[in-house]
PDB file of C-alpha atoms and ligand atoms in Angstrom:
ATOM      1  CA  UNK A   1       9.037   2.360  20.478  1.00 84.00           C
ATOM      2  CA  UNK A   2       8.669   4.507  23.333  1.00 93.00           C
ATOM      3  CA  UNK A   3       4.561   5.005  25.022  1.00 96.00           C
ATOM      4  CA  UNK A   4       3.754   8.252  22.610  1.00 95.00           C
ATOM      5  CA  UNK A   5       4.716   6.082  19.719  1.00 95.00           C
ATOM      6  CA  UNK A   6       2.650   3.452  20.704  1.00 96.00           C
ATOM      7  CA  UNK A   7      -0.315   5.703  21.362  1.00 97.00           C
ATOM      8  CA  UNK A   8      -0.055   7.091  18.054  1.00 98.00           C
ATOM      9  CA  UNK A   9       0.466   3.615  16.608  1.00 97.00           C
ATOM     10  CA  UNK A  10      -2.749   2.158  17.917  1.00 98.00           C
ATOM     11  CA  UNK A  11      -4.516   6.100  16.984  1.00 98.00           C
ATOM     12  CA  UNK A  12      -3.871   5.438  13.746  1.00 98.00           C
ATOM     13  CA  UNK A  13      -5.217   1.468  13.267  1.00 98.00           C
ATOM     14  CA  UNK A  14      -8.149   2.896  15.136  1.00 98.00           C
ATOM     15  CA  UNK A  15      -8.640   5.365  13.168  1.00 98.00           C
ATOM     16  CA  UNK A  16      -8.073   3.263   9.619  1.00 98.00           C
ATOM     17  CA  UNK A  17     -10.850   0.951  11.202  1.00 98.00           C
ATOM     18  CA  UNK A  18     -13.291   3.374  11.478  1.00 98.00           C
ATOM     19  CA  UNK A  19     -12.675   4.749   8.401  1.00 97.00           C
ATOM     20  CA  UNK A  20     -12.845   2.187   6.440  1.00 97.00           C
ATOM     21  CA  UNK A  21     -15.457  -0.103   8.597  1.00 96.00           C
ATOM     22  CA  UNK A  22     -17.826  -0.410   5.301  1.00 94.00           C
ATOM     23  CA  UNK A  23     -15.484  -1.653   2.857  1.00 94.00           C
ATOM     24  CA  UNK A  24     -14.568  -4.855   1.473  1.00 93.00           C
ATOM     25  CA  UNK A  25     -11.695  -5.880  -0.403  1.00 89.00           C
ATOM     26  CA  UNK A  26     -11.793  -7.781  -3.889  1.00 84.00           C
ATOM     27  CA  UNK A  27     -11.695 -11.509  -2.906  1.00 81.00           C
ATOM     28  CA  UNK A  28     -13.594 -13.983  -3.152  1.00 79.00           C
ATOM     29  CA  UNK A  29     -14.222 -13.824   0.740  1.00 81.00           C
ATOM     30  CA  UNK A  30     -14.472 -10.027   0.635  1.00 83.00           C
ATOM     31  CA  UNK A  31     -12.414  -9.528   3.625  1.00 89.00           C
ATOM     32  CA  UNK A  32     -12.863  -6.567   5.614  1.00 94.00           C
ATOM     33  CA  UNK A  33     -10.671  -3.961   4.255  1.00 95.00           C
ATOM     34  CA  UNK A  34      -8.773  -3.098   7.114  1.00 97.00           C
ATOM     35  CA  UNK A  35      -7.099  -6.801   6.953  1.00 96.00           C
ATOM     36  CA  UNK A  36      -5.078  -4.646   4.086  1.00 96.00           C
ATOM     37  CA  UNK A  37      -3.626  -1.901   5.693  1.00 98.00           C
ATOM     38  CA  UNK A  38      -3.175  -4.052   8.757  1.00 98.00           C
ATOM     39  CA  UNK A  39      -1.207  -6.439   6.384  1.00 98.00           C
ATOM     40  CA  UNK A  40       0.969  -4.009   5.288  1.00 98.00           C
ATOM     41  CA  UNK A  41       2.131  -2.916   8.684  1.00 98.00           C
ATOM     42  CA  UNK A  42       2.987  -6.304   9.280  1.00 98.00           C
ATOM     43  CA  UNK A  43       4.953  -7.000   6.438  1.00 98.00           C
ATOM     44  CA  UNK A  44       7.298  -3.403   7.513  1.00 98.00           C
ATOM     45  CA  UNK A  45       7.477  -4.321  10.967  1.00 98.00           C
ATOM     46  CA  UNK A  46       7.856  -7.847  10.780  1.00 98.00           C
ATOM     47  CA  UNK A  47       9.537  -8.868   7.788  1.00 98.00           C
ATOM     48  CA  UNK A  48      11.139  -5.798   6.650  1.00 98.00           C
ATOM     49  CA  UNK A  49      12.521  -4.645   9.321  1.00 98.00           C
ATOM     50  CA  UNK A  50      11.364  -1.035   9.412  1.00 98.00           C
ATOM     51  CA  UNK A  51      11.097   0.686  12.925  1.00 96.00           C
ATOM     52  CA  UNK A  52      10.485   3.653  11.901  1.00 97.00           C
ATOM     53  CA  UNK A  53       7.466   5.117  13.130  1.00 98.00           C
ATOM     54  CA  UNK A  54       5.845   7.741  10.609  1.00 98.00           C
ATOM     55  CA  UNK A  55       6.225   4.777   7.959  1.00 98.00           C
ATOM     56  CA  UNK A  56       4.249   2.386  10.123  1.00 98.00           C
ATOM     57  CA  UNK A  57       1.218   4.673  10.820  1.00 98.00           C
ATOM     58  CA  UNK A  58       1.450   5.970   6.937  1.00 98.00           C
ATOM     59  CA  UNK A  59       0.913   2.654   5.813  1.00 98.00           C
ATOM     60  CA  UNK A  60      -2.058   2.290   7.895  1.00 98.00           C
ATOM     61  CA  UNK A  61      -3.282   5.371   6.830  1.00 98.00           C
ATOM     62  CA  UNK A  62      -2.240   4.815   3.066  1.00 98.00           C
ATOM     63  CA  UNK A  63      -5.750   3.984   1.633  1.00 97.00           C
ATOM     64  CA  UNK A  64      -7.884   6.778   3.869  1.00 98.00           C
ATOM     65  CA  UNK A  65      -7.807   9.402   1.399  1.00 97.00           C
ATOM     66  CA  UNK A  66      -7.779   7.645  -1.542  1.00 95.00           C
ATOM     67  CA  UNK A  67     -10.684   5.366  -0.480  1.00 94.00           C
ATOM     68  CA  UNK A  68     -12.885   7.740   2.041  1.00 95.00           C
ATOM     69  CA  UNK A  69     -13.618  10.410   2.782  1.00 95.00           C
ATOM     70  CA  UNK A  70     -10.660  11.393   4.773  1.00 97.00           C
ATOM     71  CA  UNK A  71      -8.364  14.435   3.718  1.00 97.00           C
ATOM     72  CA  UNK A  72      -4.964  14.837   3.756  1.00 98.00           C
ATOM     73  CA  UNK A  73      -5.807  17.845   6.558  1.00 98.00           C
ATOM     74  CA  UNK A  74      -7.329  15.416   8.219  1.00 98.00           C
ATOM     75  CA  UNK A  75      -4.029  13.172   8.817  1.00 98.00           C
ATOM     76  CA  UNK A  76      -2.242  16.373   8.902  1.00 98.00           C
ATOM     77  CA  UNK A  77      -4.526  17.190  12.096  1.00 98.00           C
ATOM     78  CA  UNK A  78      -4.508  14.239  13.583  1.00 98.00           C
ATOM     79  CA  UNK A  79      -0.988  12.520  12.945  1.00 98.00           C
ATOM     80  CA  UNK A  80       1.615  15.345  11.639  1.00 98.00           C
ATOM     81  CA  UNK A  81       2.847  16.912   8.217  1.00 98.00           C
ATOM     82  CA  UNK A  82       5.284  14.006   7.365  1.00 98.00           C
ATOM     83  CA  UNK A  83       2.657  11.467   7.630  1.00 98.00           C
ATOM     84  CA  UNK A  84       0.407  13.338   5.322  1.00 98.00           C
ATOM     85  CA  UNK A  85       3.263  13.603   2.823  1.00 98.00           C
ATOM     86  CA  UNK A  86       3.730  10.240   3.099  1.00 98.00           C
ATOM     87  CA  UNK A  87       0.059   9.276   2.489  1.00 98.00           C
ATOM     88  CA  UNK A  88      -0.129  11.791  -0.133  1.00 98.00           C
ATOM     89  CA  UNK A  89       3.076   9.986  -1.946  1.00 98.00           C
ATOM     90  CA  UNK A  90       0.857   6.808  -2.393  1.00 98.00           C
ATOM     91  CA  UNK A  91      -2.346   8.212  -2.685  1.00 97.00           C
ATOM     92  CA  UNK A  92      -3.653   7.578  -6.444  1.00 96.00           C
ATOM     93  CA  UNK A  93      -6.088  10.533  -8.089  1.00 94.00           C
ATOM     94  CA  UNK A  94      -9.386   8.263  -8.314  1.00 92.00           C
ATOM     95  CA  UNK A  95     -10.888  11.199 -10.617  1.00 94.00           C
ATOM     96  CA  UNK A  96      -8.630   9.786 -13.052  1.00 96.00           C
ATOM     97  CA  UNK A  97      -8.964   6.696 -15.214  1.00 96.00           C
ATOM     98  CA  UNK A  98      -7.560   3.406 -14.070  1.00 95.00           C
ATOM     99  CA  UNK A  99      -4.978   3.454 -16.997  1.00 96.00           C
ATOM    100  CA  UNK A 100      -3.663   6.875 -15.967  1.00 98.00           C
ATOM    101  CA  UNK A 101      -3.642   6.392 -12.161  1.00 97.00           C
ATOM    102  CA  UNK A 102      -1.218   2.747 -13.092  1.00 97.00           C
ATOM    103  CA  UNK A 103       0.720   4.954 -15.547  1.00 98.00           C
ATOM    104  CA  UNK A 104       1.747   7.899 -13.081  1.00 98.00           C
ATOM    105  CA  UNK A 105       2.310   5.323 -10.450  1.00 98.00           C
ATOM    106  CA  UNK A 106       5.359   4.203 -12.538  1.00 98.00           C
ATOM    107  CA  UNK A 107       6.052   7.553 -13.478  1.00 98.00           C
ATOM    108  CA  UNK A 108       6.291   8.703  -9.874  1.00 98.00           C
ATOM    109  CA  UNK A 109       8.224   6.007  -8.339  1.00 98.00           C
ATOM    110  CA  UNK A 110      11.501   7.289  -8.848  1.00 98.00           C
ATOM    111  CA  UNK A 111      10.981  10.387  -6.891  1.00 98.00           C
ATOM    112  CA  UNK A 112       8.987   9.107  -3.830  1.00 98.00           C
ATOM    113  CA  UNK A 113      10.647   9.573  -0.846  1.00 98.00           C
ATOM    114  CA  UNK A 114      12.273   6.946   1.424  1.00 98.00           C
ATOM    115  CA  UNK A 115       9.389   6.242   3.686  1.00 98.00           C
ATOM    116  CA  UNK A 116       6.663   6.489   0.615  1.00 98.00           C
ATOM    117  CA  UNK A 117       8.833   3.639  -0.535  1.00 98.00           C
ATOM    118  CA  UNK A 118       9.055   1.319   2.010  1.00 98.00           C
ATOM    119  CA  UNK A 119       4.761   1.919   2.206  1.00 98.00           C
ATOM    120  CA  UNK A 120       4.756   1.397  -1.764  1.00 98.00           C
ATOM    121  CA  UNK A 121       6.795  -1.793  -1.229  1.00 98.00           C
ATOM    122  CA  UNK A 122       4.412  -3.459   1.200  1.00 98.00           C
ATOM    123  CA  UNK A 123       1.381  -2.245  -0.883  1.00 98.00           C
ATOM    124  CA  UNK A 124       2.538  -4.280  -3.744  1.00 98.00           C
ATOM    125  CA  UNK A 125       3.894  -7.492  -1.439  1.00 98.00           C
ATOM    126  CA  UNK A 126       0.213  -7.232  -0.215  1.00 98.00           C
ATOM    127  CA  UNK A 127      -1.748  -6.900  -3.544  1.00 97.00           C
ATOM    128  CA  UNK A 128       0.334  -9.637  -5.020  1.00 97.00           C
ATOM    129  CA  UNK A 129       0.058 -12.415  -1.955  1.00 97.00           C
ATOM    130  CA  UNK A 130      -3.630 -11.432  -2.131  1.00 95.00           C
ATOM    131  CA  UNK A 131      -3.942 -12.230  -5.914  1.00 95.00           C
ATOM    132  CA  UNK A 132      -1.838 -14.979  -5.506  1.00 94.00           C
ATOM    133  CA  UNK A 133      -3.860 -16.254  -2.238  1.00 92.00           C
ATOM    134  CA  UNK A 134      -7.601 -15.620  -4.211  1.00 87.00           C
ATOM    135  CA  UNK A 135      -7.316 -13.182  -6.621  1.00 87.00           C
ATOM    136  CA  UNK A 136     -10.448 -10.874  -6.950  1.00 88.00           C
ATOM    137  CA  UNK A 137     -13.966 -12.562  -8.387  1.00 85.00           C
ATOM    138  CA  UNK A 138     -13.739 -12.459 -12.065  1.00 87.00           C
ATOM    139  CA  UNK A 139     -10.178 -11.530 -12.548  1.00 91.00           C
ATOM    140  CA  UNK A 140      -9.060 -14.358 -15.207  1.00 94.00           C
ATOM    141  CA  UNK A 141      -4.849 -15.439 -15.291  1.00 95.00           C
ATOM    142  CA  UNK A 142      -4.068 -13.105 -17.965  1.00 96.00           C
ATOM    143  CA  UNK A 143      -5.779  -9.715 -15.921  1.00 95.00           C
ATOM    144  CA  UNK A 144      -3.539 -11.009 -12.628  1.00 96.00           C
ATOM    145  CA  UNK A 145      -0.282 -11.681 -15.029  1.00 97.00           C
ATOM    146  CA  UNK A 146      -0.669  -8.048 -16.273  1.00 97.00           C
ATOM    147  CA  UNK A 147      -1.067  -7.066 -12.438  1.00 97.00           C
ATOM    148  CA  UNK A 148       1.773  -8.577 -11.215  1.00 98.00           C
ATOM    149  CA  UNK A 149       4.309  -7.182 -14.293  1.00 98.00           C
ATOM    150  CA  UNK A 150       2.544  -3.678 -13.637  1.00 98.00           C
ATOM    151  CA  UNK A 151       3.383  -4.031 -10.214  1.00 98.00           C
ATOM    152  CA  UNK A 152       7.180  -5.437 -10.827  1.00 98.00           C
ATOM    153  CA  UNK A 153       7.344  -2.043 -13.242  1.00 98.00           C
ATOM    154  CA  UNK A 154       6.395   0.496 -10.385  1.00 98.00           C
ATOM    155  CA  UNK A 155       8.951  -1.224  -7.912  1.00 98.00           C
ATOM    156  CA  UNK A 156      11.598  -1.228 -10.280  1.00 98.00           C
ATOM    157  CA  UNK A 157      11.224   2.644 -10.188  1.00 98.00           C
ATOM    158  CA  UNK A 158      11.981   2.959  -6.314  1.00 98.00           C
ATOM    159  CA  UNK A 159      14.993   0.220  -6.025  1.00 98.00           C
ATOM    160  CA  UNK A 160      17.549   0.884  -3.962  1.00 98.00           C
ATOM    161  CA  UNK A 161      16.696   1.797  -0.344  1.00 98.00           C
ATOM    162  CA  UNK A 162      14.503  -1.129   1.116  1.00 98.00           C
ATOM    163  CA  UNK A 163      17.126  -4.124   0.427  1.00 98.00           C
ATOM    164  CA  UNK A 164      14.684  -6.455   2.717  1.00 98.00           C
ATOM    165  CA  UNK A 165      11.642  -5.338   1.300  1.00 98.00           C
ATOM    166  CA  UNK A 166      12.845  -5.420  -2.060  1.00 98.00           C
ATOM    167  CA  UNK A 167      13.381  -9.440  -1.771  1.00 98.00           C
ATOM    168  CA  UNK A 168      10.145  -9.829  -0.243  1.00 98.00           C
ATOM    169  CA  UNK A 169       8.819  -8.190  -3.193  1.00 98.00           C
ATOM    170  CA  UNK A 170      11.136 -10.159  -6.039  1.00 98.00           C
ATOM    171  CA  UNK A 171      10.193 -13.125  -3.665  1.00 98.00           C
ATOM    172  CA  UNK A 172       6.158 -12.919  -4.000  1.00 98.00           C
ATOM    173  CA  UNK A 173       6.807 -11.594  -7.579  1.00 98.00           C
ATOM    174  CA  UNK A 174       8.592 -14.546  -8.791  1.00 98.00           C
ATOM    175  CA  UNK A 175       5.559 -16.746  -7.691  1.00 97.00           C
ATOM    176  CA  UNK A 176       3.497 -14.941 -10.622  1.00 96.00           C
ATOM    177  CA  UNK A 177       0.502 -16.830 -12.013  1.00 93.00           C
TER     178      UNK A 177
HETATM  179 ZN1   ZN B 201      -3.139  -0.506  -0.016  1.00 94.03          ZN
END
């Protein structure tokens, strides 16, 4: 990684931290939200062997449009059109119901770009690990199981491009509660 790439990476982490600063995860400890995008970047680089800078930057930013006031245009201005496209590919439309959003993730998985597939894999790996480590407050075991099965349905639609990440996903899926 060169100096310019390192600069953009740190800028993206800082941008995400600012945008998510008032948010918490749904676990019982209500962890700071930024732990989640950082965990994705960690999985991609240190477990998945991903070295593509745009993928890692997009992972850091992947929930900013969905969960904060951040716009796609802002992402493009600050991080370029490729990063914007990856983030948009993995962004749910929060004006739709949860059921429709979940169905759309399944339907869209086969059409995701290679870079968006990596981010989606890391997102599902981290979310399943979080459910195992400490399910969101109030989730009965049935809901945890449904969540695992839905995540697998999404991932089954995008296999074939990221062998290591897919193996990491399968590994965590096998710990289904
Ligand atoms: Zn996420």
